[in-house]
Amino acid sequence: MTTKEYNEVVDTWADGVFRFIRKNLTNEDDARDVVQNAFEILWKNHENVQFEKAKSYLFSTAYHNMIDFIRRNKRMNYVEEMDEGAKGGTAEMQIDVKDAIEKALLKLPEVQKNCIVLRDYEGYSYEEIGELLALTESQVKVYIFRARQTLKNYLVSIHHLI
Amino acid sequence: MNININNYEEWMVDYIEGNLSKVQEEKLMHFLEVHPELKSELEIFQQTKLQPDMHMVFENKEMLKKEEAGRVIGMPVWRKYAIGIAAAMLLFAGVKFLSVNNADVSGIKYTAKEISKPVFAFKQKETTDSGAIQSEKNIKQQPEIYFAEEKEIKKEKFADDKKELKEENKMEQIQRDANFVTEDMEFASIDEIDVIKHRGRIERDVNENYLQYTYANYVQPEMKTKNNNTIIDKYNNTVAFTESIGSLLGFGKDDKEKNDTDDLKETHIKIFDIEYYNRKKTDK
């Protein structure tokens, strides 16, 4: 991959990889650090990484960076974030479906969340998600199913409450 | 496997994921015809399709980018500009050089015309020495004669010595330099410049830092420009400027102390008619 192609990867995928990481790290600066770090690693290896493979290399690097980051900072506030929705009373319940989905998304187990985010945000195939998250295709399919099922149940519960 | 009340969710998810074949889709639709109360569930499943928040972006992507090879990189910004300016000045100098050459005839004319004034002064002094003081009116009646004498002297010198010829060429160059400044530096007008030229002095100065010295001899030092600089300031600024361009490109003014025993690689450059040299020792 040439420098020009590397810069093209920055333009094309920086936002996407940032959104993906941001779904796991509520602190924006942490997410930025992880993304920046991933790009640094991509740059170090840019001569060995083909342009066509750059996206998956980038996402994979960022993902593993993020896992390391979470391990290093075990008391991450993303765990705390999950309880927030439950605390909110019915009066404050969001009618906006999109907001509700975003909240529900944060409650999903990590692996399900990552599967569905990569699937919907980036349009990854099951196979690609499997490669990235070290899962089999059928595992990915099951996780996505469970994620959608949980989200659907959450939405149904909101509809009932309203 | 066929769709039933226990597995319809999987079918619905497969449907919104786009995993169903045409036949399977029809089976699902048929199932919903039979169980219309589940239609709303499919709608809610469709809402689980996440939409990325396009407002969430990685700010300042430029910081992630790298300089491309082939561009001029690794050079401080000021140098890029400096080289740009130097290139522009060289172009300008080239144009100027041509116009100066073209203006040679008129330049000489101008110099010749102006010579009349200092010649008066010179002659006046001479006559003062001899005791017979002439009035200004009388002097003004004779300028052309005196100028003719001066010209003859010059011709003799040309014939006498080749060295003198070289000096003469240098003086012509000095005149061109002077003309260049007077013509292009926004002076009020050429007519206002009082030339107090003293030929003997100029010749002495030729081998020294002649450009500045001689210029002082050509014009009155207190002559002011629009910017309240003296005319000499203007000229010195021009020389300093060309020198800075020269040094930027690695050229220096000619130094006469050249060691003949060294093998030198010499490059010349001419900016505003002033020659700069770049000499590098070469290994034998």
Coordinates of C-alpha atoms in Angstrom, one line a residue:
Chain A
M1 CA 0.0 0.0 0.0
T2 CA 1.4 3.4 -1.0
T3 CA 1.3 6.5 1.2
K4 CA -1.4 7.9 -1.0
E5 CA -3.5 4.8 -0.5
Y6 CA -2.8 4.9 3.2
N7 CA -4.2 8.5 3.3
E8 CA -7.2 7.3 1.3
V9 CA -7.8 4.7 4.0
V10 CA -7.8 7.5 6.6
D11 CA -10.3 9.4 4.6
T12 CA -12.6 6.4 3.9
W13 CA -12.5 4.4 7.1
A14 CA -11.4 6.7 10.0
D15 CA -15.0 7.6 10.8
G16 CA -16.3 4.0 10.5
V17 CA -13.7 2.5 12.8
F18 CA -14.2 5.4 15.2
R19 CA -17.9 4.7 15.4
F20 CA -17.3 1.0 15.9
I21 CA -14.8 1.6 18.8
R22 CA -17.0 4.4 20.2
K23 CA -19.8 1.8 20.7
N24 CA -17.6 0.0 23.1
L25 CA -15.8 2.9 24.8
T26 CA -18.1 5.6 26.1
N27 CA -15.2 8.0 26.5
E28 CA -14.5 9.8 23.2
D29 CA -10.9 10.5 23.9
D30 CA -10.2 6.8 24.7
A31 CA -11.9 5.9 21.4
R32 CA -9.7 8.4 19.6
D33 CA -6.6 7.0 21.2
V34 CA -7.5 3.5 20.1
V35 CA -8.2 4.6 16.6
Q36 CA -5.1 6.7 16.3
N37 CA -3.0 3.8 17.7
A38 CA -4.6 1.5 15.1
F39 CA -3.6 3.9 12.3
E40 CA -0.1 4.1 13.6
I41 CA 0.2 0.3 13.4
L42 CA -1.3 0.3 9.9
W43 CA 1.2 2.9 8.9
K44 CA 4.1 1.0 10.3
N45 CA 3.1 -2.0 8.2
H46 CA 1.6 -0.2 5.3
E47 CA 4.2 -1.6 2.9
N48 CA 3.1 -5.1 3.8
V49 CA -0.6 -4.5 3.9
Q50 CA -2.4 -4.6 0.5
F51 CA -4.8 -1.7 -0.1
E52 CA -7.7 -4.1 -0.5
K53 CA -7.0 -5.7 2.9
A54 CA -6.4 -2.4 4.6
K55 CA -9.9 -2.0 5.9
S56 CA -10.1 -5.3 7.7
Y57 CA -6.5 -4.9 8.9
L58 CA -7.5 -1.5 10.4
F59 CA -10.7 -2.7 12.0
S60 CA -9.0 -5.8 13.4
T61 CA -6.1 -3.8 14.8
A62 CA -8.4 -1.3 16.3
Y63 CA -10.6 -4.0 17.8
H64 CA -7.6 -5.8 19.4
N65 CA -6.3 -2.4 20.6
M66 CA -9.7 -1.8 22.2
I67 CA -9.7 -5.2 23.9
D68 CA -6.3 -4.5 25.3
F69 CA -7.4 -1.1 26.5
I70 CA -10.5 -2.5 28.2
R71 CA -8.3 -5.2 29.9
R72 CA -5.9 -2.5 31.1
N73 CA -8.8 -0.4 32.5
K74 CA -11.1 -3.0 33.9
R75 CA -13.3 -0.6 35.7
M76 CA -14.5 0.8 32.5
N77 CA -17.6 2.9 32.7
Y78 CA -19.2 1.1 29.8
V79 CA -20.4 -1.4 32.4
E80 CA -21.9 1.4 34.5
E81 CA -23.6 2.7 31.4
M82 CA -25.6 -0.5 31.1
D83 CA -27.6 0.1 34.3
E84 CA -28.6 3.6 33.3
G85 CA -31.4 2.6 31.1
A86 CA -32.9 0.4 33.8
K87 CA -32.8 3.2 36.3
G88 CA -34.8 5.6 34.1
G89 CA -38.4 5.7 35.0
T90 CA -41.2 5.4 32.6
A91 CA -41.8 9.2 32.6
E92 CA -38.4 9.7 31.0
M93 CA -38.8 6.9 28.6
Q94 CA -37.7 7.9 25.2
I95 CA -40.3 7.6 22.5
D96 CA -37.6 8.0 19.8
V97 CA -37.0 4.5 18.5
K98 CA -33.5 5.3 17.4
D99 CA -32.5 6.5 20.8
A100 CA -34.1 3.5 22.4
I101 CA -32.2 1.2 20.1
E102 CA -28.9 2.9 20.9
K103 CA -29.6 2.5 24.6
A104 CA -30.5 -1.1 24.2
L105 CA -27.5 -1.7 22.2
L106 CA -25.3 -0.7 25.1
K107 CA -26.9 -3.4 27.2
L108 CA -26.0 -6.2 24.8
P109 CA -23.1 -8.5 25.6
E110 CA -19.9 -7.3 24.0
V111 CA -19.7 -9.9 21.3
Q112 CA -23.3 -9.5 20.2
K113 CA -22.9 -5.8 20.1
N114 CA -19.8 -5.9 18.0
C115 CA -21.3 -8.4 15.6
I116 CA -24.4 -6.3 15.0
V117 CA -22.5 -3.0 14.8
L118 CA -20.1 -4.4 12.2
R119 CA -23.0 -5.9 10.3
D120 CA -25.2 -2.8 10.2
Y121 CA -22.6 0.0 10.3
E122 CA -20.1 -1.5 8.0
G123 CA -22.1 -4.1 6.1
Y124 CA -19.6 -6.8 6.9
S125 CA -20.5 -10.4 6.0
Y126 CA -20.7 -13.1 8.6
E127 CA -17.4 -14.4 7.4
E128 CA -15.7 -11.1 7.7
I129 CA -17.1 -10.5 11.2
G130 CA -15.9 -14.0 12.1
E131 CA -12.4 -13.3 11.0
L132 CA -12.3 -10.0 12.8
L133 CA -13.7 -11.3 16.1
A134 CA -12.2 -14.8 15.9
L135 CA -15.6 -16.5 15.6
T136 CA -17.1 -19.1 13.2
E137 CA -19.7 -17.9 10.7
S138 CA -22.5 -19.8 12.5
Q139 CA -21.4 -18.3 15.8
V140 CA -21.7 -14.8 14.2
K141 CA -25.1 -15.7 12.9
V142 CA -26.3 -16.8 16.2
Y143 CA -25.0 -13.7 18.0
I144 CA -26.6 -11.5 15.5
F145 CA -29.9 -13.3 15.9
R146 CA -29.7 -13.0 19.7
A147 CA -28.8 -9.3 19.5
R148 CA -31.8 -8.6 17.3
Q149 CA -34.1 -10.7 19.4
T150 CA -33.0 -8.8 22.6
L151 CA -33.4 -5.4 20.8
K152 CA -36.8 -6.4 19.5
N153 CA -38.0 -7.5 23.0
Y154 CA -36.7 -4.3 24.4
L155 CA -38.6 -2.3 21.8
V156 CA -41.7 -4.4 22.4
S157 CA -41.5 -3.7 26.2
I158 CA -41.2 0.0 25.5
H159 CA -44.3 -0.1 23.3
H160 CA -46.2 -1.9 26.0
L161 CA -45.1 0.7 28.6
I162 CA -46.3 3.5 26.4
Chain B
M1 CA -37.0 -26.7 8.1
N2 CA -40.3 -25.1 7.9
I3 CA -41.5 -22.0 9.7
N4 CA -43.6 -22.5 12.8
I5 CA -44.6 -20.7 15.9
N6 CA -41.4 -21.7 17.7
N7 CA -38.9 -20.6 15.1
Y8 CA -40.6 -17.7 13.3
E9 CA -38.2 -15.2 15.0
E10 CA -35.2 -16.8 13.3
W11 CA -37.0 -16.6 10.0
M12 CA -37.8 -13.0 10.6
V13 CA -34.2 -12.2 11.4
D14 CA -33.0 -14.1 8.4
Y15 CA -35.5 -12.1 6.4
I16 CA -34.2 -8.7 7.4
E17 CA -30.7 -9.9 7.1
G18 CA -31.4 -10.9 3.5
N19 CA -30.6 -14.5 4.0
L20 CA -33.9 -15.9 2.7
S21 CA -34.5 -17.2 -0.8
K22 CA -37.5 -16.2 -2.7
V23 CA -39.3 -19.4 -1.8
Q24 CA -38.5 -19.0 1.9
E25 CA -39.7 -15.4 1.8
E26 CA -43.0 -16.6 0.4
K27 CA -43.3 -19.1 3.1
L28 CA -42.7 -16.4 5.7
M29 CA -45.4 -14.2 4.2
H30 CA -47.8 -17.1 4.1
F31 CA -47.1 -17.7 7.7
L32 CA -47.9 -14.1 8.6
E33 CA -51.1 -14.4 6.7
V34 CA -52.1 -17.1 9.0
H35 CA -50.7 -15.3 12.1
P36 CA -51.4 -11.6 11.4
E37 CA -50.8 -10.7 15.1
L38 CA -47.1 -11.4 14.5
K39 CA -46.8 -8.9 11.7
S40 CA -46.0 -6.1 14.1
E41 CA -43.1 -8.2 15.4
L42 CA -41.6 -8.3 12.0
E43 CA -41.9 -4.5 11.8
I44 CA -40.1 -4.1 15.2
F45 CA -37.4 -6.5 14.0
Q46 CA -36.9 -4.3 11.0
Q47 CA -36.3 -1.4 13.5
T48 CA -33.4 -3.3 15.0
K49 CA -31.4 -2.5 11.9
L50 CA -28.9 0.0 13.2
Q51 CA -28.2 3.2 11.5
P52 CA -24.7 4.7 12.0
D53 CA -24.7 8.1 13.5
M54 CA -23.1 10.0 10.7
H55 CA -22.5 13.0 13.0
M56 CA -20.1 10.9 15.0
V57 CA -16.8 11.4 13.1
F58 CA -13.1 11.2 13.8
E59 CA -12.3 14.9 14.0
N60 CA -9.1 16.2 12.5
K61 CA -8.3 13.2 10.2
E62 CA -5.3 15.2 8.9
M63 CA -3.4 14.3 12.0
L64 CA -3.5 10.6 10.9
K65 CA -2.2 11.2 7.4
K66 CA 1.3 11.0 6.2
E67 CA 3.3 13.0 3.7
E68 CA 3.4 11.5 0.3
A69 CA 6.7 10.7 -1.3
G70 CA 7.4 12.7 -4.4
R71 CA 6.1 15.8 -2.9
V72 CA 8.7 18.2 -1.6
I73 CA 8.8 17.1 2.0
G74 CA 11.1 17.3 4.9
M75 CA 11.7 20.9 4.1
P76 CA 10.6 23.6 6.5
V77 CA 7.8 25.6 5.2
W78 CA 9.8 28.8 5.1
R79 CA 12.2 27.3 2.7
K80 CA 9.5 26.3 0.3
Y81 CA 8.4 29.9 0.3
A82 CA 11.9 31.2 0.0
I83 CA 12.6 29.0 -3.0
G84 CA 9.4 30.0 -4.5
I85 CA 10.3 33.7 -4.1
A86 CA 13.8 33.1 -5.3
A87 CA 12.5 31.4 -8.4
A88 CA 10.1 34.3 -9.0
M89 CA 12.9 36.8 -8.5
L90 CA 15.2 34.9 -10.9
L91 CA 12.4 35.1 -13.5
F92 CA 12.0 38.8 -12.7
A93 CA 15.8 39.3 -12.8
G94 CA 15.9 37.5 -16.2
V95 CA 13.3 39.8 -17.6
K96 CA 15.0 42.8 -16.0
F97 CA 18.4 41.7 -17.4
L98 CA 16.9 41.6 -20.9
S99 CA 15.3 45.0 -20.5
V100 CA 18.5 46.4 -19.0
N101 CA 20.4 45.2 -22.1
N102 CA 17.9 46.7 -24.4
A103 CA 18.1 49.9 -22.5
D104 CA 21.8 50.0 -22.8
V105 CA 21.8 52.7 -25.5
S106 CA 19.5 55.0 -23.7
G107 CA 21.3 54.3 -20.5
I108 CA 24.6 55.5 -21.9
K109 CA 22.9 58.5 -23.4
Y110 CA 21.5 59.3 -20.0
T111 CA 24.8 59.0 -18.3
A112 CA 26.5 61.1 -21.0
K113 CA 23.8 63.8 -20.6
E114 CA 24.2 63.9 -16.8
I115 CA 28.0 63.9 -17.0
S116 CA 27.7 67.6 -18.0
K117 CA 26.8 68.6 -14.5
P118 CA 29.7 67.2 -12.5
V119 CA 32.0 68.3 -15.3
F120 CA 30.9 71.8 -14.6
A121 CA 31.7 71.4 -11.0
F122 CA 35.1 69.9 -11.8
K123 CA 35.9 72.6 -14.2
Q124 CA 34.8 75.3 -11.8
K125 CA 37.1 73.8 -9.2
E126 CA 39.9 73.7 -11.7
T127 CA 39.5 77.3 -12.7
T128 CA 39.2 78.2 -9.0
D129 CA 42.6 76.7 -8.5
S130 CA 44.0 78.7 -11.3
G131 CA 42.5 81.8 -9.8
A132 CA 40.2 82.7 -12.6
I133 CA 36.6 82.2 -11.3
Q134 CA 34.0 81.7 -14.0
S135 CA 30.4 82.5 -13.5
E136 CA 27.8 79.7 -13.8
K137 CA 26.4 81.2 -17.0
N138 CA 29.8 80.9 -18.7
I139 CA 30.1 77.3 -17.6
K140 CA 26.8 76.4 -19.1
Q141 CA 27.9 77.6 -22.5
Q142 CA 30.7 75.0 -22.8
P143 CA 29.5 71.7 -21.6
E144 CA 29.6 69.8 -24.9
I145 CA 33.2 70.7 -25.5
Y146 CA 34.3 69.4 -22.2
F147 CA 32.3 66.3 -22.6
A148 CA 34.1 65.7 -25.9
E149 CA 37.5 66.0 -24.2
E150 CA 36.4 63.4 -21.6
K151 CA 35.4 61.0 -24.3
E152 CA 38.8 61.3 -26.0
I153 CA 40.5 60.4 -22.8
K154 CA 38.4 57.4 -22.5
K155 CA 39.3 56.3 -26.0
E156 CA 42.9 56.6 -25.3
K157 CA 42.6 54.4 -22.3
F158 CA 40.8 51.8 -24.3
A159 CA 43.7 51.7 -26.8
D160 CA 46.4 51.7 -24.2
D161 CA 45.7 48.8 -22.0
K162 CA 43.5 45.7 -22.1
K163 CA 43.2 45.9 -18.4
E164 CA 41.8 49.3 -18.6
L165 CA 39.3 48.0 -21.1
K166 CA 38.1 45.5 -18.6
E167 CA 37.7 48.3 -16.0
E168 CA 35.8 50.3 -18.5
N169 CA 33.4 47.4 -19.0
K170 CA 32.9 47.1 -15.3
M171 CA 32.1 50.8 -15.2
E172 CA 29.5 50.3 -17.9
Q173 CA 28.0 47.6 -15.8
I174 CA 28.0 50.0 -12.9
Q175 CA 26.2 52.5 -15.0
R176 CA 23.7 49.9 -16.0
D177 CA 23.2 49.1 -12.4
A178 CA 22.7 52.7 -11.5
N179 CA 20.3 53.1 -14.4
F180 CA 18.4 50.1 -13.3
V181 CA 17.8 51.5 -9.9
T182 CA 17.0 55.0 -11.0
E183 CA 14.5 53.7 -13.6
D184 CA 12.8 51.1 -11.6
M185 CA 12.8 52.1 -7.9
E186 CA 10.0 54.6 -8.0
F187 CA 12.1 57.7 -7.8
A188 CA 10.3 60.9 -8.4
S189 CA 12.0 61.3 -11.7
I190 CA 15.4 60.9 -13.2
D191 CA 15.8 64.6 -13.8
E192 CA 15.7 65.3 -10.1
I193 CA 18.8 63.2 -9.5
D194 CA 21.8 65.3 -9.2
V195 CA 24.8 63.4 -10.5
I196 CA 28.0 64.4 -8.8
K197 CA 30.1 62.0 -10.6
H198 CA 33.9 62.1 -10.2
R199 CA 35.5 59.9 -12.7
G200 CA 38.9 59.5 -11.1
R201 CA 37.4 58.4 -7.9
I202 CA 35.2 55.8 -9.6
E203 CA 38.2 54.2 -11.2
R204 CA 39.9 53.8 -7.9
D205 CA 36.9 52.2 -6.4
V206 CA 36.3 49.7 -9.1
N207 CA 38.5 47.1 -7.4
E208 CA 36.9 47.6 -4.0
N209 CA 33.4 47.1 -3.1
Y210 CA 32.6 49.1 -6.1
L211 CA 28.9 48.8 -6.4
Q212 CA 28.1 50.7 -3.2
Y213 CA 31.0 53.2 -3.4
T214 CA 30.5 54.1 -6.9
Y215 CA 26.9 54.6 -6.5
A216 CA 27.5 57.1 -3.8
N217 CA 29.6 58.9 -6.3
Y218 CA 26.9 58.9 -8.9
V219 CA 24.2 60.5 -6.9
Q220 CA 23.7 62.8 -4.0
P221 CA 23.4 60.7 -0.9
E222 CA 20.7 62.8 0.7
M223 CA 18.4 62.3 -2.3
K224 CA 15.2 60.8 -0.8
T225 CA 12.7 58.4 -2.2
K226 CA 9.0 58.2 -1.5
N227 CA 9.7 55.8 1.4
N228 CA 12.0 58.4 3.0
N229 CA 15.0 56.1 2.2
T230 CA 18.0 57.7 0.6
I231 CA 18.7 56.6 -2.8
I232 CA 21.8 54.7 -1.6
D233 CA 19.6 52.9 1.0
K234 CA 17.5 51.7 -1.9
Y235 CA 20.4 50.5 -3.9
N236 CA 22.0 48.8 -0.9
N237 CA 18.7 47.1 -0.2
T238 CA 18.6 45.8 -3.8
V239 CA 22.1 44.5 -3.5
A240 CA 21.5 43.0 -0.1
F241 CA 18.4 41.3 -1.6
T242 CA 20.1 39.9 -4.5
E243 CA 22.8 38.7 -2.2
S244 CA 20.3 36.9 -0.1
I245 CA 18.9 35.2 -3.1
G246 CA 22.4 34.3 -4.2
S247 CA 23.3 32.8 -0.8
L248 CA 20.0 31.0 -0.6
L249 CA 20.9 29.2 -3.8
G250 CA 24.4 28.6 -2.5
F251 CA 26.2 31.3 -4.4
G252 CA 28.4 34.0 -3.0
K253 CA 29.8 37.2 -4.3
D254 CA 33.0 36.9 -6.2
D255 CA 36.0 36.6 -3.9
K256 CA 39.3 37.4 -5.6
E257 CA 41.4 35.3 -3.3
K258 CA 41.1 32.2 -5.4
N259 CA 43.8 29.7 -4.8
D260 CA 45.0 28.6 -8.2
T261 CA 46.5 25.4 -6.9
D262 CA 43.0 24.1 -6.0
D263 CA 40.9 22.3 -8.5
L264 CA 37.7 24.2 -8.3
K265 CA 34.3 23.6 -9.8
E266 CA 32.9 27.0 -10.5
T267 CA 29.3 27.9 -11.2
H268 CA 28.1 31.4 -12.0
I269 CA 24.8 33.1 -11.6
K270 CA 23.8 36.5 -12.5
I271 CA 21.1 38.3 -10.5
F272 CA 20.3 41.9 -11.4
D273 CA 23.5 42.0 -13.3
I274 CA 25.6 41.1 -10.3
E275 CA 27.6 38.0 -10.6
Y276 CA 27.7 35.3 -7.9
Y277 CA 30.0 32.4 -7.7
N278 CA 29.8 29.0 -6.2
R279 CA 33.2 27.3 -6.0
K280 CA 33.6 23.8 -4.7
K281 CA 36.9 22.1 -4.3
T282 CA 37.1 18.9 -6.3
D283 CA 39.3 16.0 -5.5
K284 CA 42.0 15.3 -8.0

